[in-house]
Short mmCIF file of C-alpha atoms in Angstrom, two decimals:
data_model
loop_
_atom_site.label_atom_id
_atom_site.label_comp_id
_atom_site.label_asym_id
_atom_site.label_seq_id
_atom_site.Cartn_x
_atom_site.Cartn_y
_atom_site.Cartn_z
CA UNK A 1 -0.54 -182.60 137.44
CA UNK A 2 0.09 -183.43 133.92
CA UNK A 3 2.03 -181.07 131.42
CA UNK A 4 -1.38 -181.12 129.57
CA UNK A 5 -4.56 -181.76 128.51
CA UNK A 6 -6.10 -183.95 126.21
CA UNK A 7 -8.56 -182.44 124.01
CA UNK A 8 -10.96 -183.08 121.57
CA UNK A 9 -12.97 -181.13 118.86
CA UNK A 10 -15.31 -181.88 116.02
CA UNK A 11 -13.95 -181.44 112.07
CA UNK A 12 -17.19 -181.90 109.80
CA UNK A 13 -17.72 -185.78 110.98
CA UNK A 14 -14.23 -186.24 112.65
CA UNK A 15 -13.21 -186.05 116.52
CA UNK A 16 -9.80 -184.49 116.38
CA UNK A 17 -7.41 -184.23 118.96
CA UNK A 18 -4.80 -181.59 120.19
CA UNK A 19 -3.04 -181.26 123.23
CA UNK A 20 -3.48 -177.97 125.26
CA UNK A 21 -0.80 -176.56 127.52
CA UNK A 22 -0.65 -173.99 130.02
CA UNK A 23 -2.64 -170.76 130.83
CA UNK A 24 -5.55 -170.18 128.51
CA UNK A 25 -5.04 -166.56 129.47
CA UNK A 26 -1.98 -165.77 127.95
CA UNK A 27 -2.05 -165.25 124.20
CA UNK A 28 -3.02 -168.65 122.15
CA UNK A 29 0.05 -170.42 119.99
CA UNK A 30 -1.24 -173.05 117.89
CA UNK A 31 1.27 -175.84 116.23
CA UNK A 32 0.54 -177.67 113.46
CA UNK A 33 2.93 -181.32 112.61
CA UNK A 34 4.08 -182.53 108.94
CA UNK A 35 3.03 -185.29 106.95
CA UNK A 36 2.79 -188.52 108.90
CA UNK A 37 3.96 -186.70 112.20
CA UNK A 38 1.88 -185.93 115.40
CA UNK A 39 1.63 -183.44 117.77
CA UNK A 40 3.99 -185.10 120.94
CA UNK A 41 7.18 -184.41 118.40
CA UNK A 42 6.95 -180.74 119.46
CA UNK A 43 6.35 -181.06 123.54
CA UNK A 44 10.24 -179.72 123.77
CA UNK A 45 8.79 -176.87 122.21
CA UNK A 46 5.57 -176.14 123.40
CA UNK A 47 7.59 -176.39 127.20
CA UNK A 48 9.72 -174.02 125.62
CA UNK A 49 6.79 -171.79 124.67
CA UNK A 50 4.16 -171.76 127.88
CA UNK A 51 5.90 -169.63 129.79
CA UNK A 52 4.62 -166.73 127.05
CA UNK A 53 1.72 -168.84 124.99
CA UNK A 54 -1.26 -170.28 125.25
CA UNK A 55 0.44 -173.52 123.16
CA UNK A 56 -2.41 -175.72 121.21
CA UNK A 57 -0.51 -178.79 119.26
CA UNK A 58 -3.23 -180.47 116.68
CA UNK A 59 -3.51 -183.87 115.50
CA UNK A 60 -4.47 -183.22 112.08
CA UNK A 61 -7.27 -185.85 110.44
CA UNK A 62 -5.25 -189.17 110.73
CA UNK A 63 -2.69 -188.42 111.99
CA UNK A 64 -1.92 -189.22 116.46
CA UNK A 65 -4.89 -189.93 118.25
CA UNK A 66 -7.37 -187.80 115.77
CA UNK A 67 -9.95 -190.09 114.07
CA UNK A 68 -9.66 -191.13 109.87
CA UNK A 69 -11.35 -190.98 106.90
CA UNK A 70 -11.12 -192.58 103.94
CA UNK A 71 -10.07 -189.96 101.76
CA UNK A 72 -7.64 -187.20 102.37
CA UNK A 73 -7.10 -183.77 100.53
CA UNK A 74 -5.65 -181.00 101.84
CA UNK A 75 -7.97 -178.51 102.26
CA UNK A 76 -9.07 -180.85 104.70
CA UNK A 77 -5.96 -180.12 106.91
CA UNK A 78 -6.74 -176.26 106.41
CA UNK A 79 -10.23 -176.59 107.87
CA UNK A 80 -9.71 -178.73 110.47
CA UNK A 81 -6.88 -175.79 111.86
CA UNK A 82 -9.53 -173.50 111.16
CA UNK A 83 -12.42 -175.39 113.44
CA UNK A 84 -10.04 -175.59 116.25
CA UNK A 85 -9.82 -171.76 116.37
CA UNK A 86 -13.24 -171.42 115.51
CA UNK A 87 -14.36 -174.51 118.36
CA UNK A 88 -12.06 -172.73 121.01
CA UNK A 89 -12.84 -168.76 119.92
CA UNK A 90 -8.95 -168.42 120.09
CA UNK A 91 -8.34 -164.70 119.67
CA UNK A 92 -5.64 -163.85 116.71
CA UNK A 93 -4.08 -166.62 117.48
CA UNK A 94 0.00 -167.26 116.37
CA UNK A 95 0.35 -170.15 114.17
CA UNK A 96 3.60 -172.43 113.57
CA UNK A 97 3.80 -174.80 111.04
CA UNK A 98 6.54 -177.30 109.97
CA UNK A 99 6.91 -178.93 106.30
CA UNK A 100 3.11 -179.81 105.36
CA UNK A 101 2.15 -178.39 108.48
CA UNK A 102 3.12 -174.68 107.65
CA UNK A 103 1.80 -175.05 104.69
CA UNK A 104 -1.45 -175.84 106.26
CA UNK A 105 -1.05 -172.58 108.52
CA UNK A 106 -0.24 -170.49 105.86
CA UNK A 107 -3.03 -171.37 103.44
CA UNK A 108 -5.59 -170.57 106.42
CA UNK A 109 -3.56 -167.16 106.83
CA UNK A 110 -3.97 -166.53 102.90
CA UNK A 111 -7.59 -167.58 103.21
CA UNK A 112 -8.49 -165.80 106.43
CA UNK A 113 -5.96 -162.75 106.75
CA UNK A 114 -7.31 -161.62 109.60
CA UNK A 115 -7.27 -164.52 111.36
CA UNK A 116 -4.00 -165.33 112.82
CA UNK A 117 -1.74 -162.47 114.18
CA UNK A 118 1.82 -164.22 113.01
CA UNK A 119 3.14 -166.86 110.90
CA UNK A 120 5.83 -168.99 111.72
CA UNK A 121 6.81 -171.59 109.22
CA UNK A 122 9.43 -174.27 109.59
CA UNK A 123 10.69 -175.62 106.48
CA UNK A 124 7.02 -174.75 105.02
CA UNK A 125 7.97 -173.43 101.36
CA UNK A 126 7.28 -176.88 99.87
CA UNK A 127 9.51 -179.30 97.88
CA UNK A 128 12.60 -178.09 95.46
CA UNK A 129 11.53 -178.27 91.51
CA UNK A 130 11.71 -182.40 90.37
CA UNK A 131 13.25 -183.16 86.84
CA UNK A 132 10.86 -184.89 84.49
CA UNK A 133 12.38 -187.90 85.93
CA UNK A 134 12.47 -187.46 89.29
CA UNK A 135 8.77 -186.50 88.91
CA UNK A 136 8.05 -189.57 86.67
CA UNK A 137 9.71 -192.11 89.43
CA UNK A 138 7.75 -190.12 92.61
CA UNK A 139 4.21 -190.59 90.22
CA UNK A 140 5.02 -194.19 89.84
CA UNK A 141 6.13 -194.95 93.63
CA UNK A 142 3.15 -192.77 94.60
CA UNK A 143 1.04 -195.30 92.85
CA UNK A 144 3.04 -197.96 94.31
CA UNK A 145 2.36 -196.65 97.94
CA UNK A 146 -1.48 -196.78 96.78
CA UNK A 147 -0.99 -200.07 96.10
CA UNK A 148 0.36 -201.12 99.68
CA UNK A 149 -1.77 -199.21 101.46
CA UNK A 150 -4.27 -200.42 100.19
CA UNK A 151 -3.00 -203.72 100.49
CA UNK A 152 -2.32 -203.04 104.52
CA UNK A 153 1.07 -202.24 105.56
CA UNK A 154 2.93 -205.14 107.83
CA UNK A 155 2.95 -204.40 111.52
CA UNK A 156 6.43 -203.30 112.71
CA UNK A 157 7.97 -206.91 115.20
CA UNK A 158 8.17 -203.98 118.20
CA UNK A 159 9.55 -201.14 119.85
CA UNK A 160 13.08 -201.53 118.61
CA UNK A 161 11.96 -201.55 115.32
CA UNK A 162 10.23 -198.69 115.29
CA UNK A 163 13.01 -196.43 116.93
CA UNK A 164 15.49 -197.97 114.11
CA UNK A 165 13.31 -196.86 111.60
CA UNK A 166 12.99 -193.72 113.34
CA UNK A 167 17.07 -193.39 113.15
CA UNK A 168 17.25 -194.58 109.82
CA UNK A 169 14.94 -191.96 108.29
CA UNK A 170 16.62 -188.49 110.57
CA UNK A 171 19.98 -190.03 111.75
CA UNK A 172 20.56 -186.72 113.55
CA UNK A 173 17.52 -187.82 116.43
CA UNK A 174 19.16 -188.86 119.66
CA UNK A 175 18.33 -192.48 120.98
CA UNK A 176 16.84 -191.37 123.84
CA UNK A 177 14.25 -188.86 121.74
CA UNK A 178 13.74 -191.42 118.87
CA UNK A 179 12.75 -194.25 121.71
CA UNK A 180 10.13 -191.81 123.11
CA UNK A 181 8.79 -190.92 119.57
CA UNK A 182 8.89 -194.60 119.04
CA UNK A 183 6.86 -195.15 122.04
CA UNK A 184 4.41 -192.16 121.33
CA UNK A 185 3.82 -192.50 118.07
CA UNK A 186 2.93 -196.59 117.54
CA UNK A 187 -0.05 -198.37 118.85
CA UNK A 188 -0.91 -201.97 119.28
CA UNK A 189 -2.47 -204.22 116.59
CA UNK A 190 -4.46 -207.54 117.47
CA UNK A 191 -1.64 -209.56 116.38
CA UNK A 192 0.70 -208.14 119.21
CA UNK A 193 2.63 -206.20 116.59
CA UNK A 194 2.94 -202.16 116.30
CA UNK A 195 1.80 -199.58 113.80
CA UNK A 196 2.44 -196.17 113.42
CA UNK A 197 -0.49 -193.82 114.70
CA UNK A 198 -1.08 -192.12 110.93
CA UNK A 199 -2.97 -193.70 108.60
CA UNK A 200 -1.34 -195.47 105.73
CA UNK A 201 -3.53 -193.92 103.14
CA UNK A 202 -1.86 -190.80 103.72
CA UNK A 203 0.67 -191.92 101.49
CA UNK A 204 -1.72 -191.73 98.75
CA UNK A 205 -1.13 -187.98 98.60
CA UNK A 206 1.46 -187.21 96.51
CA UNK A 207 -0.23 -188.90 93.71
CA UNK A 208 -3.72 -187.35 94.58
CA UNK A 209 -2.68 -183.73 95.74
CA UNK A 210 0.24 -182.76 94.46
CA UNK A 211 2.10 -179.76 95.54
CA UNK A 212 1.79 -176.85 93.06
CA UNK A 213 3.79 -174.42 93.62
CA UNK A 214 2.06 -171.51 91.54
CA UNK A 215 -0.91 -172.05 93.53
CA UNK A 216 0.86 -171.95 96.80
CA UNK A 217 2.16 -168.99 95.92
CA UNK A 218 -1.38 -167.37 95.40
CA UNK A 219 -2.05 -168.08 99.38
CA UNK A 220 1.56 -166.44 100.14
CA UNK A 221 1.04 -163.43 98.51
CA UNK A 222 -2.40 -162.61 100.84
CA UNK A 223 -0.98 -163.22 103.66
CA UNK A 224 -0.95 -160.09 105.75
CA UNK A 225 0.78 -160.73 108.86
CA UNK A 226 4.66 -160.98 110.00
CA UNK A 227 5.98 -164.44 109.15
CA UNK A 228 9.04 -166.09 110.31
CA UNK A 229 10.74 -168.94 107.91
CA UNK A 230 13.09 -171.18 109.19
CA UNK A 231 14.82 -173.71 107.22
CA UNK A 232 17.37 -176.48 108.26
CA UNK A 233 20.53 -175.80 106.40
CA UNK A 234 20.72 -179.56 105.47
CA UNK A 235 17.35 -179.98 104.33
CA UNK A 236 18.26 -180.54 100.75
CA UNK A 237 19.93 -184.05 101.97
CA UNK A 238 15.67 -185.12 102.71
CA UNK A 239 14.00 -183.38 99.54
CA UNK A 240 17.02 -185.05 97.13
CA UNK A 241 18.19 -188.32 99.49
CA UNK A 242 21.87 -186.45 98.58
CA UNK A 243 24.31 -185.91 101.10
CA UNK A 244 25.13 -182.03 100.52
CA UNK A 245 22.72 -181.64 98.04
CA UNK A 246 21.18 -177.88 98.07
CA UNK A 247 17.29 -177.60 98.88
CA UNK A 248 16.95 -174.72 96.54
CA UNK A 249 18.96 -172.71 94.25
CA UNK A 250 19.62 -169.32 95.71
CA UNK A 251 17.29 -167.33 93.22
CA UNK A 252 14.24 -169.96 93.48
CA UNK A 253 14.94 -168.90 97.04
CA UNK A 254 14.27 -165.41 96.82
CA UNK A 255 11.72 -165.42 94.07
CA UNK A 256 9.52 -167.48 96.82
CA UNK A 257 10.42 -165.34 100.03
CA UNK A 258 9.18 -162.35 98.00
CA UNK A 259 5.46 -163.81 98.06
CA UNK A 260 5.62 -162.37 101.72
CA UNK A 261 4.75 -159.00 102.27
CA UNK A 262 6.49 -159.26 105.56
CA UNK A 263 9.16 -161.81 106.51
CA UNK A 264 12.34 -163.08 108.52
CA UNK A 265 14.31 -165.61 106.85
CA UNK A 266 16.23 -167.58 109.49
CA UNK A 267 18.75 -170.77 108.56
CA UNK A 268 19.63 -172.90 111.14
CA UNK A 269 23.24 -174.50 110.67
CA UNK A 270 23.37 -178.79 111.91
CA UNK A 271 20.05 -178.95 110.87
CA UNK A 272 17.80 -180.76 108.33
CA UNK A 273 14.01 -181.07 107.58
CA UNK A 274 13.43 -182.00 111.06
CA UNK A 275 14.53 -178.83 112.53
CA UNK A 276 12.68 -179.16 115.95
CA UNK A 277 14.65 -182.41 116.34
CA UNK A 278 18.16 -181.65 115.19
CA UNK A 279 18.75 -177.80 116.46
CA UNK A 280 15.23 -177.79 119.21
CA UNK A 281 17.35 -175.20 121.21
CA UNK A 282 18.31 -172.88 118.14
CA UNK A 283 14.94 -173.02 117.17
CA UNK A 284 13.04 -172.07 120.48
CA UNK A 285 15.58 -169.06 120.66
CA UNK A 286 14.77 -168.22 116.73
CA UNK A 287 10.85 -168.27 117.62
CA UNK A 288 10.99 -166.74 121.04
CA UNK A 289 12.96 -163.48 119.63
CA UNK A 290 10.61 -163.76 116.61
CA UNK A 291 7.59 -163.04 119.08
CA UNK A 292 9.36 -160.88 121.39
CA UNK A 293 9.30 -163.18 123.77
#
C-alpha cells in the first residue's frame, strides 16, 4: 500500500491537490509549503506525524500537481487552505505553516479564530525590514522576474541540473534528499527538457503583493489559539544572502512575538530557512512536544 493518497478538491475554478496520510480518525494536521515549494518536501514529517495526526499536505494554487491561474494574490492561498477544511469538514484542525506557508495558516487563524485548534509556524513571521535600497533593487528585480516569466523561463538540460540548483540555493540539503526533491518536484516539457512544478508567474509576487508587515500584524493579534514559532538560527544568511547575517534584531523580534496572545518561541541551532530540511529531526521533536504528542 502506498504511504498515501492522492487527493483532489475544488478552489473557486481550480482542482487542487494535497496528499492525505494515515487514519482519518485521529485528529486532522494540515501542512501548508512556502513560496515555490510543494507538499512532498515535508513527507519526513508528515511520517513523523501519523502515528498521532490525521496529516493533510496541500498543494497550494500553482504550486505541485494543483492546477494555475493566471493571476496570483494571496488571499488566494488563504482560501484555498480554507476550502480544504471546509471540502473535507476537518474538525479544529492543527495547522503548520513554513515561510509563506505559515503565513497563509495564520491569516486563516486571524480570519477564522475558531477554526483551527493550534498554530504552528516555521519561519512564518515574514521578511527582516529592507533599506530603501535593498527595497529599490528587490522592486526592480521583481519587475525583472515579470519580465522572464512572462517571457517563459528555459527548461532546466535534466535531472542533474535541477538537484545542483537545488544545492546551490540550501547547501545544507543532503544529495540524496535534494535528488529526490529534484525528481519530485520537475516535470517533463515537449522538448525533453525539465521544469519545476510551480508556475513561473509566481515570481511576479513580490512586486504585486508585497509583504506588509503592519497588516500582518492585524491577523496575529486575532489569533486565539496556542502557536508554536520556530525559526532556523541561520535564517538571516537567506533573507540577507550574508553569511552570519542576523534575521532580525532582537527587539523587532519581540515586538512581533507579542502579536500572539499565546506562543512558544523555539530556535533551532544548524538550521536556516529550510528548517524541515536542515534540522527535520529537531523539528519533529519541537512539534511533537508542542502537541503533546
Amino acid at each position: 500500500m502506498p504511504e498515501y493518497a492522492d487527493r483532489f478538491f475544488r478552489s473557486g475554478t481550480l482542482r487542487i491537490h494535497f496528499r492525505d496520510w494515515g487514519d482519518p480518525g485521529l485528529p486532522p494536521l494540515v501542512v501548508v509549503h512556502g513560496l515555490r515549494d510543494h507538499s512532498h518536501s515535508f513527507d519526513d514529517l508528515a511520517r513523523g506525524l501519523l502515528d498521532r495526526f490525521h496529516v493533510l499536505a496541500l498543494d497550494l494554487r500553482g504550486h505541485g500537481d494543483s492546477e494555475t491561474t493566471p493571476y496570483y494574490a494571496f488571499g488566494h492561498f488563504v482560501l484555498d487552505l480554507h476550502n480544504l477544511i471546509r471540502a473535507l469538514r476537518l474538525p479544529r484542525p492543527i495547522l503548520v505553516g513554513h515561510s509563506m506557508g505559515g503565513e497563509v495558516a495564520v491569516r486563516l487563524a486571524g480570519s477564522f479564530p475558531d477554526v483551527p485548534s493550534r498554530l504552528v509556524l516555521i519561519e512564518g513571521l515574514g521578511p527582516p525590514p529592507l533599506d530603501l535600497e535593498a527595497e529599490r533593487r528587490w522592486t526592480i528585480d521583481g519587475f525583472a522576474r515579470i519580465d522572464r516569466a512572462l517571457a517563459g523561463h528555459p527548461g532546466l538540460k535534466d535531472l542533474d541540473a535541477a538537484y545542483a540548483r537545488l544545492r546551490q540555493r540550501n547547501p545544507r540539503l543532503t544529495e540524496q534528499r535534494a535528488r529526490e526533491l529534484a525528481l519530485l518536484g520537475t516535470r517533463a516539457r515537449e522538448d525533453g527538457t525539465l521544469e519545476w512544478k510551480f508556475d513561473a508567474m509566481l515570481t511576479t509576487m513580490a512586486v504585486t503583493d508585497p509583504f506588509n508587515l503592519e497588516f500582518a500584524m492585524a491577523f496575529w493579534r486575532r489569533v486565539a489559539v496556542p502557536t508554536l514559532l520556530v525559526h532556523g538560527a541561520e535564517s538571516g544568511e537567506f533573507w540577507r544572502s550574508k553569511p552570519g547575517a542576523i534575521y532580525l534584531e532582537p527587539d523587532d523580534l519581540v515586538r512581533r512575538l507579542a502579536c500572539f496572545r499565546e506562543h512558544t518561541f523555539v530556535e533551532i541551532p544548524g538550521a536556516g530557512h529550510m528548517v524541515h530540511f536542515d534540522r527535520p529531526r529537531e523539528l519533529l521533536t519541537t512539534i511533537r512536544r508542542f502537541l503533546g504528542a
